[in-house]
Amino acid sequence: NHLVAYEITIGVTRLAGRHDDASQILQRGLAIHRGSFSLHRAFMLMLWPRWGGSEQLMVEFAERAAQDAATNGRLEALRGAIFQSRAFDSTLAGNHAGAVRELNKALGYGYERGYVRDRGKAYFRLAAYEYAFNDLRAAVMEQSQDPEMLEYYGRTLVELAPRARAALRPTILARAMETLRLSVYLEPENARSRAALVRARQMGGQ
């Protein structure tokens, strides 16, 4: 798949800090896949301050990308990327409430699964499991083979089970175990998923 190849190459140049090379790769990719959100998104990640970019560069790039919104309306959502970057910094600082606030701002520019994923994780870290459930469920529905999302969703269900009505608890735990088994299968070294699966089984009397 040419599109995936371009995304991977941009990612490699990001790790190497070669912004000019990434820009050329982006232009070549867009010549074939005009209006591609994933290519714009891959390049936007390179403009995060932590990768040697700046918020000003992110704003300028988002504005240019939005000019092609008639081709792909998702490009409008890139205007929220600056807030996702700030949310990441908040998470590193342990300020998960701040991360949620920044991601809410990001989502104000349009639905983007990356913003929803990150907000779901931030809600989980805040122990706001009901809110985490909604975001992580949406993320898993879109990417059902993503080990990280399966982990967080499964762990959220485990946390929600004791809070649920007794009649609903077996259903929630069954879904948690199904989700966590898949997470462990896809990522066997994930100790968090394994521990959550053991806990779910214990809660379910298995």
mmCIF file of C-alpha atoms in Angstrom:
data_model
loop_
_atom_site.group_PDB
_atom_site.id
_atom_site.type_symbol
_atom_site.label_atom_id
_atom_site.label_comp_id
_atom_site.label_asym_id
_atom_site.label_seq_id
_atom_site.Cartn_x
_atom_site.Cartn_y
_atom_site.Cartn_z
ATOM 1 C CA ASN A 1 0.000 0.000 0.000
ATOM 2 C CA HIS A 2 1.653 3.221 -1.208
ATOM 3 C CA LEU A 3 -0.177 5.370 1.333
ATOM 4 C CA VAL A 4 1.068 3.345 4.310
ATOM 5 C CA ALA A 5 4.592 3.375 2.873
ATOM 6 C CA TYR A 6 4.550 7.178 2.737
ATOM 7 C CA GLU A 7 3.241 7.374 6.317
ATOM 8 C CA ILE A 8 5.986 5.057 7.583
ATOM 9 C CA THR A 9 8.683 6.973 5.726
ATOM 10 C CA ILE A 10 7.509 10.264 7.204
ATOM 11 C CA GLY A 11 7.586 8.637 10.631
ATOM 12 C CA VAL A 12 11.163 7.469 10.091
ATOM 13 C CA THR A 13 12.292 10.942 9.037
ATOM 14 C CA ARG A 14 10.567 12.361 12.124
ATOM 15 C CA LEU A 15 12.680 10.132 14.360
ATOM 16 C CA ALA A 16 15.765 11.293 12.481
ATOM 17 C CA GLY A 17 14.725 14.954 12.673
ATOM 18 C CA ARG A 18 14.862 15.419 8.889
ATOM 19 C CA HIS A 19 12.011 17.890 8.364
ATOM 20 C CA ASP A 20 12.968 18.846 4.804
ATOM 21 C CA ASP A 21 12.999 15.210 3.705
ATOM 22 C CA ALA A 22 9.625 14.631 5.326
ATOM 23 C CA SER A 23 8.170 17.661 3.534
ATOM 24 C CA GLN A 24 9.310 16.303 0.175
ATOM 25 C CA ILE A 25 7.863 12.876 0.960
ATOM 26 C CA LEU A 26 4.578 14.493 1.981
ATOM 27 C CA GLN A 27 4.331 16.391 -1.296
ATOM 28 C CA ARG A 28 5.056 13.256 -3.329
ATOM 29 C CA GLY A 29 2.439 11.340 -1.371
ATOM 30 C CA LEU A 30 -0.193 14.058 -1.747
ATOM 31 C CA ALA A 31 0.424 14.186 -5.486
ATOM 32 C CA ILE A 32 -0.976 10.639 -5.559
ATOM 33 C CA HIS A 33 -3.330 10.738 -2.569
ATOM 34 C CA ARG A 34 -4.676 14.266 -2.600
ATOM 35 C CA GLY A 35 -6.432 15.301 0.582
ATOM 36 C CA SER A 36 -5.144 12.310 2.543
ATOM 37 C CA PHE A 37 -5.744 12.866 6.248
ATOM 38 C CA SER A 38 -3.284 10.191 7.343
ATOM 39 C CA LEU A 39 -0.400 11.768 5.394
ATOM 40 C CA HIS A 40 -1.158 15.211 6.808
ATOM 41 C CA ARG A 41 -1.477 13.667 10.253
ATOM 42 C CA ALA A 42 1.889 11.901 9.959
ATOM 43 C CA PHE A 43 3.589 15.155 9.041
ATOM 44 C CA MET A 44 1.758 17.092 11.760
ATOM 45 C CA LEU A 45 3.262 14.769 14.368
ATOM 46 C CA MET A 46 6.678 15.836 13.158
ATOM 47 C CA LEU A 47 5.798 19.454 13.907
ATOM 48 C CA TRP A 48 5.108 18.789 17.583
ATOM 49 C CA PRO A 49 7.544 20.842 19.708
ATOM 50 C CA ARG A 50 8.914 17.651 21.285
ATOM 51 C CA TRP A 51 10.071 16.523 17.813
ATOM 52 C CA GLY A 52 11.781 19.794 16.984
ATOM 53 C CA GLY A 53 8.786 21.671 15.583
ATOM 54 C CA SER A 54 6.758 24.462 17.141
ATOM 55 C CA GLU A 55 3.176 25.407 17.816
ATOM 56 C CA GLN A 56 3.433 28.152 15.207
ATOM 57 C CA LEU A 57 4.476 25.625 12.554
ATOM 58 C CA MET A 58 1.584 23.380 13.605
ATOM 59 C CA VAL A 59 -0.928 26.219 13.255
ATOM 60 C CA GLU A 60 0.421 27.216 9.840
ATOM 61 C CA PHE A 61 0.395 23.643 8.560
ATOM 62 C CA ALA A 62 -3.136 23.044 9.862
ATOM 63 C CA GLU A 63 -4.373 26.153 8.060
ATOM 64 C CA ARG A 64 -2.796 25.011 4.786
ATOM 65 C CA ALA A 65 -4.242 21.530 5.183
ATOM 66 C CA ALA A 66 -7.708 22.943 5.878
ATOM 67 C CA GLN A 67 -7.652 24.562 2.441
ATOM 68 C CA ASP A 68 -8.212 21.050 1.047
ATOM 69 C CA ALA A 69 -11.161 20.387 3.358
ATOM 70 C CA ALA A 70 -13.477 20.344 0.354
ATOM 71 C CA THR A 71 -11.601 17.212 -0.739
ATOM 72 C CA ASN A 72 -11.510 15.697 2.744
ATOM 73 C CA GLY A 73 -13.496 17.287 5.562
ATOM 74 C CA ARG A 74 -11.398 15.478 8.188
ATOM 75 C CA LEU A 75 -8.547 17.886 7.477
ATOM 76 C CA GLU A 76 -10.378 20.542 9.491
ATOM 77 C CA ALA A 77 -9.707 18.465 12.609
ATOM 78 C CA LEU A 78 -5.964 19.040 12.236
ATOM 79 C CA ARG A 79 -6.527 22.490 13.693
ATOM 80 C CA GLY A 80 -6.951 20.687 17.008
ATOM 81 C CA ALA A 81 -3.540 19.005 16.838
ATOM 82 C CA ILE A 82 -1.870 21.773 18.821
ATOM 83 C CA PHE A 83 -4.149 20.949 21.753
ATOM 84 C CA GLN A 84 -3.360 17.239 21.455
ATOM 85 C CA SER A 85 0.317 18.143 21.714
ATOM 86 C CA ARG A 86 -0.385 20.208 24.837
ATOM 87 C CA ALA A 87 -2.440 17.334 26.259
ATOM 88 C CA PHE A 88 0.538 15.023 25.778
ATOM 89 C CA ASP A 89 2.717 17.422 27.772
ATOM 90 C CA SER A 90 0.036 17.577 30.478
ATOM 91 C CA THR A 91 -0.004 13.782 30.657
ATOM 92 C CA LEU A 92 3.772 13.653 31.054
ATOM 93 C CA ALA A 93 3.422 16.113 33.923
ATOM 94 C CA GLY A 94 0.751 13.942 35.561
ATOM 95 C CA ASN A 95 -1.933 16.559 34.911
ATOM 96 C CA HIS A 96 -4.604 14.290 33.477
ATOM 97 C CA ALA A 97 -7.431 16.762 34.071
ATOM 98 C CA GLY A 98 -5.443 19.282 32.040
ATOM 99 C CA ALA A 99 -5.043 16.686 29.293
ATOM 100 C CA VAL A 100 -8.828 16.197 29.161
ATOM 101 C CA ARG A 101 -9.350 19.964 28.897
ATOM 102 C CA GLU A 102 -6.888 20.259 26.009
ATOM 103 C CA LEU A 103 -8.393 17.286 24.172
ATOM 104 C CA ASN A 104 -11.875 18.742 24.544
ATOM 105 C CA LYS A 105 -10.522 21.820 22.766
ATOM 106 C CA ALA A 106 -9.010 19.607 20.057
ATOM 107 C CA LEU A 107 -12.337 17.860 19.497
ATOM 108 C CA GLY A 108 -13.967 21.255 19.081
ATOM 109 C CA TYR A 109 -12.397 21.291 15.602
ATOM 110 C CA GLY A 110 -13.976 18.003 14.599
ATOM 111 C CA TYR A 111 -14.029 14.336 15.485
ATOM 112 C CA GLU A 112 -10.640 12.700 15.228
ATOM 113 C CA ARG A 113 -10.025 9.224 16.607
ATOM 114 C CA GLY A 114 -6.595 10.143 17.953
ATOM 115 C CA TYR A 115 -8.099 12.842 20.146
ATOM 116 C CA VAL A 116 -10.799 10.471 21.380
ATOM 117 C CA ARG A 117 -8.257 7.735 22.148
ATOM 118 C CA ASP A 118 -6.077 10.094 24.144
ATOM 119 C CA ARG A 119 -9.026 11.542 26.032
ATOM 120 C CA GLY A 120 -10.239 8.061 26.917
ATOM 121 C CA LYS A 121 -6.838 7.225 28.387
ATOM 122 C CA ALA A 122 -6.779 10.506 30.305
ATOM 123 C CA TYR A 123 -10.228 9.798 31.743
ATOM 124 C CA PHE A 124 -9.035 6.331 32.777
ATOM 125 C CA ARG A 125 -6.039 7.801 34.584
ATOM 126 C CA LEU A 126 -8.434 10.138 36.386
ATOM 127 C CA ALA A 127 -10.537 7.112 37.416
ATOM 128 C CA ALA A 128 -13.458 8.701 35.519
ATOM 129 C CA TYR A 129 -14.360 5.284 34.168
ATOM 130 C CA GLU A 130 -17.843 6.092 32.870
ATOM 131 C CA TYR A 131 -16.391 8.809 30.629
ATOM 132 C CA ALA A 132 -13.440 6.626 29.686
ATOM 133 C CA PHE A 133 -15.855 3.869 28.648
ATOM 134 C CA ASN A 134 -17.534 6.017 25.998
ATOM 135 C CA ASP A 135 -14.271 7.155 24.381
ATOM 136 C CA LEU A 136 -12.474 3.820 24.572
ATOM 137 C CA ARG A 137 -15.481 1.888 23.277
ATOM 138 C CA ALA A 138 -15.568 4.208 20.254
ATOM 139 C CA ALA A 139 -11.835 3.697 19.734
ATOM 140 C CA VAL A 140 -12.129 -0.099 19.885
ATOM 141 C CA MET A 141 -15.058 -0.084 17.477
ATOM 142 C CA GLU A 142 -12.893 1.779 14.957
ATOM 143 C CA GLN A 143 -9.706 -0.211 15.550
ATOM 144 C CA SER A 144 -10.666 -3.578 16.974
ATOM 145 C CA GLN A 145 -7.133 -5.021 16.751
ATOM 146 C CA ASP A 146 -5.346 -2.207 18.580
ATOM 147 C CA PRO A 147 -3.705 -3.804 21.670
ATOM 148 C CA GLU A 148 -3.414 -0.529 23.589
ATOM 149 C CA MET A 149 -7.069 0.383 23.140
ATOM 150 C CA LEU A 150 -8.139 -3.158 23.982
ATOM 151 C CA GLU A 151 -6.069 -2.953 27.172
ATOM 152 C CA TYR A 152 -7.560 0.339 28.316
ATOM 153 C CA TYR A 153 -11.094 -0.651 27.347
ATOM 154 C CA GLY A 154 -10.812 -4.005 29.088
ATOM 155 C CA ARG A 155 -9.350 -2.448 32.240
ATOM 156 C CA THR A 156 -12.130 0.144 32.214
ATOM 157 C CA LEU A 157 -14.767 -2.590 32.097
ATOM 158 C CA VAL A 158 -13.093 -4.334 35.034
ATOM 159 C CA GLU A 159 -13.272 -1.095 37.031
ATOM 160 C CA LEU A 160 -16.910 -0.514 36.080
ATOM 161 C CA ALA A 161 -18.095 -4.021 36.952
ATOM 162 C CA PRO A 162 -18.206 -3.554 40.767
ATOM 163 C CA ARG A 163 -20.071 -0.272 40.263
ATOM 164 C CA ALA A 164 -22.744 -1.834 38.048
ATOM 165 C CA ARG A 165 -26.035 -3.401 39.083
ATOM 166 C CA ALA A 166 -25.658 -7.030 40.062
ATOM 167 C CA ALA A 167 -27.728 -8.155 37.082
ATOM 168 C CA LEU A 168 -25.362 -6.401 34.640
ATOM 169 C CA ARG A 169 -22.103 -7.433 36.279
ATOM 170 C CA PRO A 170 -21.705 -10.855 34.560
ATOM 171 C CA THR A 171 -22.223 -9.276 31.124
ATOM 172 C CA ILE A 172 -19.654 -6.551 31.802
ATOM 173 C CA LEU A 173 -17.110 -9.039 33.119
ATOM 174 C CA ALA A 174 -17.653 -11.360 30.156
ATOM 175 C CA ARG A 175 -16.980 -8.470 27.789
ATOM 176 C CA ALA A 176 -13.935 -7.454 29.839
ATOM 177 C CA MET A 177 -12.473 -10.957 29.661
ATOM 178 C CA GLU A 178 -13.136 -11.237 25.936
ATOM 179 C CA THR A 179 -11.439 -7.872 25.341
ATOM 180 C CA LEU A 180 -8.461 -8.583 27.572
ATOM 181 C CA ARG A 181 -7.891 -12.052 26.122
ATOM 182 C CA LEU A 182 -7.557 -10.454 22.703
ATOM 183 C CA SER A 183 -5.248 -7.786 24.093
ATOM 184 C CA VAL A 184 -3.000 -10.445 25.659
ATOM 185 C CA TYR A 185 -3.054 -12.490 22.456
ATOM 186 C CA LEU A 186 -1.943 -9.489 20.405
ATOM 187 C CA GLU A 187 0.575 -8.270 22.986
ATOM 188 C CA PRO A 188 1.628 -11.212 25.228
ATOM 189 C CA GLU A 189 4.202 -9.151 27.135
ATOM 190 C CA ASN A 190 1.593 -6.660 28.393
ATOM 191 C CA ALA A 191 1.556 -7.282 32.153
ATOM 192 C CA ARG A 192 -1.270 -4.784 32.732
ATOM 193 C CA SER A 193 -3.641 -6.668 30.446
ATOM 194 C CA ARG A 194 -2.668 -9.975 32.026
ATOM 195 C CA ALA A 195 -3.251 -8.667 35.553
ATOM 196 C CA ALA A 196 -6.613 -7.173 34.594
ATOM 197 C CA LEU A 197 -7.661 -10.463 32.977
ATOM 198 C CA VAL A 198 -6.791 -12.366 36.157
ATOM 199 C CA ARG A 199 -8.776 -9.863 38.206
ATOM 200 C CA ALA A 200 -11.788 -10.124 35.878
ATOM 201 C CA ARG A 201 -11.735 -13.912 36.166
ATOM 202 C CA GLN A 202 -11.572 -13.717 39.951
ATOM 203 C CA MET A 203 -14.455 -11.275 40.050
ATOM 204 C CA GLY A 204 -16.438 -13.581 37.783
ATOM 205 C CA GLY A 205 -15.761 -16.573 40.019
ATOM 206 C CA GLN A 206 -13.593 -18.397 37.480
#
